[in-house]
Tab-separated table of C-alpha atoms in Angstrom:
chain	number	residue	atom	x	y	z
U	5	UNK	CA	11.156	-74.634	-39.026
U	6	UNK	CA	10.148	-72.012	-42.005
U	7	UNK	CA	6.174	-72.188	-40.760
U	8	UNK	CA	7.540	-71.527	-37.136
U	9	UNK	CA	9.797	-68.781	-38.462
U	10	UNK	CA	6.364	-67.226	-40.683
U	11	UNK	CA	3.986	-67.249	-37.520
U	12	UNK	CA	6.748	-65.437	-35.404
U	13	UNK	CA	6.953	-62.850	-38.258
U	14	UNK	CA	3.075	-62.523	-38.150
U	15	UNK	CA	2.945	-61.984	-34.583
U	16	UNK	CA	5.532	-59.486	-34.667
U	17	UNK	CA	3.808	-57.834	-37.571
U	18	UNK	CA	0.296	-57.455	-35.597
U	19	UNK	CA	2.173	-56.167	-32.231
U	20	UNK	CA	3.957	-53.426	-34.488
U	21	UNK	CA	0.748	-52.712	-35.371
U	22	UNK	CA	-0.789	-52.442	-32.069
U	23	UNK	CA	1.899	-50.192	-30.855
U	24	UNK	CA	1.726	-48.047	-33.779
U	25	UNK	CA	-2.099	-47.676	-33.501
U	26	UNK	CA	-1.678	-46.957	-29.478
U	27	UNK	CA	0.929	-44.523	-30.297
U	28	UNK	CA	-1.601	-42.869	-32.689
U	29	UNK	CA	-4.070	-42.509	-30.282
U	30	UNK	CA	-1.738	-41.508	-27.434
U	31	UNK	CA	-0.195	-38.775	-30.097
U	32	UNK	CA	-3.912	-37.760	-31.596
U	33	UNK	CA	-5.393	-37.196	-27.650
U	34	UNK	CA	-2.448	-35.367	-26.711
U	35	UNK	CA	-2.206	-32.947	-29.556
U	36	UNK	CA	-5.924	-32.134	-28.750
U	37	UNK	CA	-5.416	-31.778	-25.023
U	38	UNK	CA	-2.774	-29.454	-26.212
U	39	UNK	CA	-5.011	-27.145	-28.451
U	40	UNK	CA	-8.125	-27.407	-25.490
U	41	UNK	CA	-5.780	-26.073	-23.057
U	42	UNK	CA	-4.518	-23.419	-25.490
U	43	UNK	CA	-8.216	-22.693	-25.907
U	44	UNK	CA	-9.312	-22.807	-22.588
U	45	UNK	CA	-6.233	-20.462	-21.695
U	46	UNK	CA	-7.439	-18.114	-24.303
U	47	UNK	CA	-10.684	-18.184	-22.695
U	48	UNK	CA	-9.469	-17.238	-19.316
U	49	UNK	CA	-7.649	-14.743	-20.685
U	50	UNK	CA	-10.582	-12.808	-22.737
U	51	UNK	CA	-12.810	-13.591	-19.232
U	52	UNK	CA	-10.313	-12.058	-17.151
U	53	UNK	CA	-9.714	-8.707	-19.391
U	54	UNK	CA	-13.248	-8.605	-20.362
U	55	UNK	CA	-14.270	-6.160	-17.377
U	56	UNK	CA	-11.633	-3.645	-18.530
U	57	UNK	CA	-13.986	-2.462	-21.183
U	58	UNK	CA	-16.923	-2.030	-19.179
U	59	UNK	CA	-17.844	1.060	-17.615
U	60	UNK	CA	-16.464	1.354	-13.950
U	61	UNK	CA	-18.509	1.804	-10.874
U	62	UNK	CA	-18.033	2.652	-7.593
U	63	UNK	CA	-20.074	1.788	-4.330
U	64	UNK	CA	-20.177	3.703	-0.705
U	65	UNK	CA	-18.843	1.881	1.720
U	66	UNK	CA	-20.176	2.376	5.749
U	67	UNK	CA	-17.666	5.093	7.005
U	68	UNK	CA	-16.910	3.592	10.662
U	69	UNK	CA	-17.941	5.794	13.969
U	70	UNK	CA	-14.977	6.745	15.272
U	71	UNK	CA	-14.954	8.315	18.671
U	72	UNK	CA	-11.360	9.760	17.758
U	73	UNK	CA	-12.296	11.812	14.596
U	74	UNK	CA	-8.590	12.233	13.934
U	75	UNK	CA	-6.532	8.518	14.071
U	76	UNK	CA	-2.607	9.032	13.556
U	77	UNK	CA	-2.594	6.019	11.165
U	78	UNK	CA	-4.608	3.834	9.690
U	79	UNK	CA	-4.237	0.534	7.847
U	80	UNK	CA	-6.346	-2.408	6.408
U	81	UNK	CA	-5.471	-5.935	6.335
U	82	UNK	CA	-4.723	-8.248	3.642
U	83	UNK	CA	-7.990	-9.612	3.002
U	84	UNK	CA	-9.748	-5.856	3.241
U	85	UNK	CA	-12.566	-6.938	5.774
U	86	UNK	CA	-10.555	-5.376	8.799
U	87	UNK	CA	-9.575	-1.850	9.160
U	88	UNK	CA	-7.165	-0.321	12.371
U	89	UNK	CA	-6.244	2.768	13.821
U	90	UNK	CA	-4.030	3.902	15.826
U	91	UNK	CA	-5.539	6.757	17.814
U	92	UNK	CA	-3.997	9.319	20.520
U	93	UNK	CA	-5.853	7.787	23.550
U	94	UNK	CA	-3.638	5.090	23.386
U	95	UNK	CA	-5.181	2.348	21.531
U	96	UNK	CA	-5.389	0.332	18.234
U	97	UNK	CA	-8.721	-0.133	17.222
U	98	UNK	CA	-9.872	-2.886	14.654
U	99	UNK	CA	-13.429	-2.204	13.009
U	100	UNK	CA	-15.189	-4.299	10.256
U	101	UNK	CA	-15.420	-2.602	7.014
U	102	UNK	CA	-18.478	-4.317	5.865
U	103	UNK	CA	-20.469	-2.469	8.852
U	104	UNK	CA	-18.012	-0.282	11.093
U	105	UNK	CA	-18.866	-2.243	14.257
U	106	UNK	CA	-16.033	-3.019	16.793
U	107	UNK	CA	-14.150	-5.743	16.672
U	108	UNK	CA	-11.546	-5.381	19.278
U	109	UNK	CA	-9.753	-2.701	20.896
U	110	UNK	CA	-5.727	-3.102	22.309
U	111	UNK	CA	-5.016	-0.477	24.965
U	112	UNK	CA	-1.150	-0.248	24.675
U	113	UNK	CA	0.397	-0.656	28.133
U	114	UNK	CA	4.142	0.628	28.126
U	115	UNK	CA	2.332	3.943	27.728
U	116	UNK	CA	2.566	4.202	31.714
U	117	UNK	CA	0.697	7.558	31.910
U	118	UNK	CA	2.245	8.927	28.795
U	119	UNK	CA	-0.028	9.825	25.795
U	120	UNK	CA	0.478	9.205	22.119
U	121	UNK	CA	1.216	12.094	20.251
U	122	UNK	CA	2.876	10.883	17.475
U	123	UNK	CA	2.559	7.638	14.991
U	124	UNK	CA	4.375	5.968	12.435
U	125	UNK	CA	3.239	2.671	9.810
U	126	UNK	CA	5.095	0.286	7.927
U	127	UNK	CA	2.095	-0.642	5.099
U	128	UNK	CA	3.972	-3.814	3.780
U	129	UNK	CA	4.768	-5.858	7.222
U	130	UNK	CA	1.597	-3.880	9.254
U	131	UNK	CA	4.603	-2.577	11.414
U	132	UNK	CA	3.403	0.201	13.865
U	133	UNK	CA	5.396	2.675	16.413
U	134	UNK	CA	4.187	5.317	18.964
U	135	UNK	CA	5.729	8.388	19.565
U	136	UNK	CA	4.643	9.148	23.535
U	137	UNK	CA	4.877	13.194	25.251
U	138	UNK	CA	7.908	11.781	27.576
U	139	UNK	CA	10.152	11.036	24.228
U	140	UNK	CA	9.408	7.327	23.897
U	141	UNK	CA	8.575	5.085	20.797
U	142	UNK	CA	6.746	1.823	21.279
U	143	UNK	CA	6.977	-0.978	18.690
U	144	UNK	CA	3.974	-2.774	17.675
U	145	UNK	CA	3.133	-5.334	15.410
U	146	UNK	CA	-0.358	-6.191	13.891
U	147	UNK	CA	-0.939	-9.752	12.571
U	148	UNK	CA	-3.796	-11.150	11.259
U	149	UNK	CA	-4.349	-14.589	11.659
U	150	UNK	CA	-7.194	-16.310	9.371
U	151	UNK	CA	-8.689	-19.368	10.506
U	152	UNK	CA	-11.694	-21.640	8.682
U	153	UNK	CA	-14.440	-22.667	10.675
U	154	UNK	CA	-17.196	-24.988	8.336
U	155	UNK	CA	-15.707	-23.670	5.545
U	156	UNK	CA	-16.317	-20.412	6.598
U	157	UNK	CA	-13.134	-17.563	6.835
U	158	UNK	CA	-12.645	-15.550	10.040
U	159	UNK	CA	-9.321	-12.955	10.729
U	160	UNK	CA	-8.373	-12.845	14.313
U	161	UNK	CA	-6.691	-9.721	14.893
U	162	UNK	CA	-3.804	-9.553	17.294
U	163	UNK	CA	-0.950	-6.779	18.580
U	164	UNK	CA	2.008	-7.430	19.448
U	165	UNK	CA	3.833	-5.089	21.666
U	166	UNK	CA	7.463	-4.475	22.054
U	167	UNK	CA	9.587	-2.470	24.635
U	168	UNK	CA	9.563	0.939	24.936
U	169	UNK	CA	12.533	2.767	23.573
U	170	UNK	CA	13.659	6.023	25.123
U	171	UNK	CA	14.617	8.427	21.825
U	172	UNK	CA	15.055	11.765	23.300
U	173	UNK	CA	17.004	11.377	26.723
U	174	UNK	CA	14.868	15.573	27.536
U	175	UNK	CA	11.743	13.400	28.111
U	176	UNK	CA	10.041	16.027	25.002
U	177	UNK	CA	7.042	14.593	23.484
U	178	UNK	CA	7.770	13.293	19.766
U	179	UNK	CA	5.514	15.416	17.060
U	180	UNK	CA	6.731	12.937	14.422
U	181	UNK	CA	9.013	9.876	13.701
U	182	UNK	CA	10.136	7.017	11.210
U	183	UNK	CA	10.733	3.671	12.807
U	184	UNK	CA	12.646	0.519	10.911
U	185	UNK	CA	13.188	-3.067	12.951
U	186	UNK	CA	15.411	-5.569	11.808
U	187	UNK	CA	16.777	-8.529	13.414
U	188	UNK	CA	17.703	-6.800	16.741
U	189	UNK	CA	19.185	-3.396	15.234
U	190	UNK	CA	16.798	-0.792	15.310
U	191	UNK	CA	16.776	2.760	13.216
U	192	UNK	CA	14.503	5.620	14.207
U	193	UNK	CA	14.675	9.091	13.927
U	194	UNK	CA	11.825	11.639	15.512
U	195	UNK	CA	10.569	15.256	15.616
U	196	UNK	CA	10.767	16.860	18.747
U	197	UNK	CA	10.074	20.425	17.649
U	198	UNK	CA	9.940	21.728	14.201
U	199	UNK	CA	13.695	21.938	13.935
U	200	UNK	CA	15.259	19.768	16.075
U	201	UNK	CA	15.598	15.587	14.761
U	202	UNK	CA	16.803	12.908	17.078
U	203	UNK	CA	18.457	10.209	15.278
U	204	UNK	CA	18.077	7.059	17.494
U	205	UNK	CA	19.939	3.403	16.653
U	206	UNK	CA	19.837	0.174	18.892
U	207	UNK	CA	21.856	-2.958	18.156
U	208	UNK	CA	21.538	-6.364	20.043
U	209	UNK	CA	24.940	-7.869	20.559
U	210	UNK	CA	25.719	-11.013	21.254
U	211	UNK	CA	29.223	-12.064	23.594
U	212	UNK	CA	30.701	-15.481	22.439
U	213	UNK	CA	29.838	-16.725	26.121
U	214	UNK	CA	25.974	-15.886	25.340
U	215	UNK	CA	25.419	-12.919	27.186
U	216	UNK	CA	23.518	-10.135	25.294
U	217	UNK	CA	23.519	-6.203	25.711
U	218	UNK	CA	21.613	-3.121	24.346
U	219	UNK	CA	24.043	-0.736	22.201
U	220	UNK	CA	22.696	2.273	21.982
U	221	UNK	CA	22.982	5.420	20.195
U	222	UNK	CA	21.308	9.202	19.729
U	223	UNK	CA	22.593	12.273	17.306
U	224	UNK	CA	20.990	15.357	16.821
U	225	UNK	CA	20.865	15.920	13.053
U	226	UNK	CA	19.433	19.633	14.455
U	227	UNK	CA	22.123	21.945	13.234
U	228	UNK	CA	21.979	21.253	9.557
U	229	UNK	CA	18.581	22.367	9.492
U	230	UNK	CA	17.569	25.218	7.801
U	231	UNK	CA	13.838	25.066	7.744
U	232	UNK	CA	10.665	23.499	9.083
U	233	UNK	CA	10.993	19.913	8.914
U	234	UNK	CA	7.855	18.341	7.442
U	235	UNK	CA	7.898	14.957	6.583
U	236	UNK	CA	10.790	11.874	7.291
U	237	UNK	CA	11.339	9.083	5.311
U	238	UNK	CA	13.587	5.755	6.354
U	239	UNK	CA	14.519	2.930	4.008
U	240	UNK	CA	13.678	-0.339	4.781
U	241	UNK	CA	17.394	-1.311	4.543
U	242	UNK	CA	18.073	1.402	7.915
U	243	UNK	CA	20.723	2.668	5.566
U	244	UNK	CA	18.942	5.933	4.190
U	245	UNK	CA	17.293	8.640	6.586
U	246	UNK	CA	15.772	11.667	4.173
U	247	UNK	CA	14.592	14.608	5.923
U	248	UNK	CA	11.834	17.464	3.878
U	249	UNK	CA	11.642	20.310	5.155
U	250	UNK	CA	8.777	23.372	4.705
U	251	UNK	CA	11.485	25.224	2.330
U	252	UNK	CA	11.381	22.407	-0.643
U	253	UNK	CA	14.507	20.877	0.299
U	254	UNK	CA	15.337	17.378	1.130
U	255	UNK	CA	18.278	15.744	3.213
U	256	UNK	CA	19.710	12.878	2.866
U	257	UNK	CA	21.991	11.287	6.288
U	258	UNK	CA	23.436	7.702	5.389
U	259	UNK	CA	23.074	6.031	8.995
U	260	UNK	CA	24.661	2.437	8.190
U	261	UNK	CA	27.100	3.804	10.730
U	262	UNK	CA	25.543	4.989	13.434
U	263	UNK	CA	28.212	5.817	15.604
U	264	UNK	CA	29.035	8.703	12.862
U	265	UNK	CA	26.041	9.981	10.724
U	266	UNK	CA	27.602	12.663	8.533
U	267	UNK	CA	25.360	14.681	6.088
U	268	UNK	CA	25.458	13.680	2.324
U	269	UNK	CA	23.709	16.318	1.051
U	270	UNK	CA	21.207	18.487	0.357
U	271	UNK	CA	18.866	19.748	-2.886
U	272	UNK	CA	15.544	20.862	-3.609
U	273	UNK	CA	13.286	18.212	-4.561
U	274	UNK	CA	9.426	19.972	-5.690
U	275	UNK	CA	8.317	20.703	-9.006
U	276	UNK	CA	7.448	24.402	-8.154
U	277	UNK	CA	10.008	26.600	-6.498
U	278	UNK	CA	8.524	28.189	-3.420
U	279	UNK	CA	6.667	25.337	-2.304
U	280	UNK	CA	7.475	22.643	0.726
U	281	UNK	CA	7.507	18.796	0.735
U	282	UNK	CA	4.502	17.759	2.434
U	283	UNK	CA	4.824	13.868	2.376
U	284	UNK	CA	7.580	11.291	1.961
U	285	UNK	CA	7.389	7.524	0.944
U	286	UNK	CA	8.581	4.378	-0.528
U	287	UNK	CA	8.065	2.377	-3.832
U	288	UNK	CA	7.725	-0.858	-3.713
U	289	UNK	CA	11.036	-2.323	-3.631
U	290	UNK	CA	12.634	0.566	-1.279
U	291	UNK	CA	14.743	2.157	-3.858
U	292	UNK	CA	12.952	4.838	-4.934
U	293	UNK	CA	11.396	7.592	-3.243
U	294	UNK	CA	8.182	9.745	-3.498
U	295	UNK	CA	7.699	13.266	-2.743
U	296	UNK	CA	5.129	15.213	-2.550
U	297	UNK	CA	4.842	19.194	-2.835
U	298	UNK	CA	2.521	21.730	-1.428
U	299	UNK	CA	1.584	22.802	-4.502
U	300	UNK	CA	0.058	19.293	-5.694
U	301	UNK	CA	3.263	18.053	-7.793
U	302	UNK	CA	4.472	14.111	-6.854
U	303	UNK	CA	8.318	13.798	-8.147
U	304	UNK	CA	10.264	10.473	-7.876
U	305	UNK	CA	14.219	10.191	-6.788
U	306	UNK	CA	16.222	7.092	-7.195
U	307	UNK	CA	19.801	6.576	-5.346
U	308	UNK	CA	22.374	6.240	-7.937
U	309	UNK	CA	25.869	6.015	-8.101
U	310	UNK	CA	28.278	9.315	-9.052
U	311	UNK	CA	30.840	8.613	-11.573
U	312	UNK	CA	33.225	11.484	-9.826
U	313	UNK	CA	32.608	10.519	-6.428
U	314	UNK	CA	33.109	6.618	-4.505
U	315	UNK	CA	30.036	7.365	-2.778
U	316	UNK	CA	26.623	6.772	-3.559
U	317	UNK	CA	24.320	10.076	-4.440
């Protein structure tokens, strides 16, 4: 019994030893995988800030032919090998930028003997709208669809078009206009002259036995102007609608009610008095707006909350 009792001891003793050595090694390889992917992560790192400390450079890129010199909007898609426009004759155009040929061209068709004089773009979703001379807007929607071929990337462009929606009930042709779609609801407001803004809202609704209808709604925010309006701005929320005019001032119409858009106010928003607002747009994120002056000045305004007041300023 004791010599039985010594050899299990021994063989207990060797796999102890075993498993410590294994656990040495296992220990040993993973501390060094640790530090070589600290080091390699240092290295990608120092490669990928390396080029900040060169000298930049800048290359020419082919200016496409356009046969409309003037395009209402233009926009480039994700992978910046396609460029679009949206031009007055009633098309969107897609052109390579590596040599400006043409890659396809989408003749909108609600137009029905209408022509664009107006256009609007969402940068973020590639969300377009067309103001028309008989007081329509037509949703469109770009997509680009990227497909591999022997390993090789192509982009299919394609535009989507949605119904025509009639803003101004006069027919007048639409100088200018902001367009959100969400869901069903729709938020628009457009330029009809330089003092008169059409505020136009459409909400899908639903009946619990599954019939659907078209509520729509139009105010003209006209009044309340007191100068040139020169640039319109809509939140991607459709709860914000801010108006600049030629004067330097900017308004600001909450329109998560449709039914009663009341004016919130009013204040100069430029950097030199005397000067007007000659473009309006959105941070990323939607909260806080850009404006530029006239005179060259960019100022940023962010919706906060007033202490003295329940509603938002």
């Amino acid at each position: 019994m004791p010599k039985a009792k010594g050899a299990s001891t021994r063989v207990n003793l060797r796999w102890k030893q075993l498993t410590d050595k294994a656990a040495g090694v296992v220990i040993t390889a993973g501390g060094i995988a640790i530090i070589a992917s600290i080091v390699l992560i240092l290295f990608v790192i120092v490669a990928e800030t390396l080029p900040l400390w060169y000298a930049p450079t800048a290359q020419s890129a082919p200016t496409p032919a356009l046969e409309n010199p003037h395009p209402l909007v233009v926009g480039v898609d994700e992978y910046q090998e396609i460029v679009y426009f949206a031009t007055d004759a009633g098309a969107i155009e897609f052109r390579s930028l590596a040599d400006g040929h043409v890659l396809q061209r989408f003749e909108i068709a609600g137009l029905n003997g209408q022509r664009v004089t107006s256009a609007y773009r969402d940068g973020i979703q590639h969300e377009v709208a067309v103001g028309t001379s008989g007081g329509m807007i037509i949703p469109l929607r770009i997509v680009f669809i990227p497909k591999f071929v022997d390993g090789k990337r192509s982009i299919t462009p394609e535009v989507r078009e949605g119904k025509p929606l009639q803003v101004d009930e006069q027919g007048r042709a639409l100088t200018s206009l902001v367009y959100r779609e969400n869901e069903g609801t729709v938020r628009a407001a457009a330029l009809v002259g330089p003092r008169t803004l059409v505020f136009f809202s459409q909400q899908e609704k639903t009946s619990p036995l599954g019939e659907s209808s078209l509520d729509q709604s139009r105010t003209d925010l006209s009044p309340l102007l007191k100068s040139d309006v020169t640039a319109l701005a809509l939140d991607q929320f459709q709860s914000n609608l801010l108006v600049g005019t030629a004067s330097g001032e900017l308004y600001h119409w909450p329109v998560d009610e449709p039914e009663n858009v009341q004016l919130r106010q009013t204040f100069s928003a430029v950097s030199t008095p005397g000067t007007g607002i000659s473009v309006l747009g959105w941070l990323i994120g939607g909260r806080s707006l850009i404006v530029g002056d006239t005179s060259g000045g960019v100022n940023v305004w962010v919706q906060v909350r007033n202490p003295e007041d329940t509603q938002d300023t």
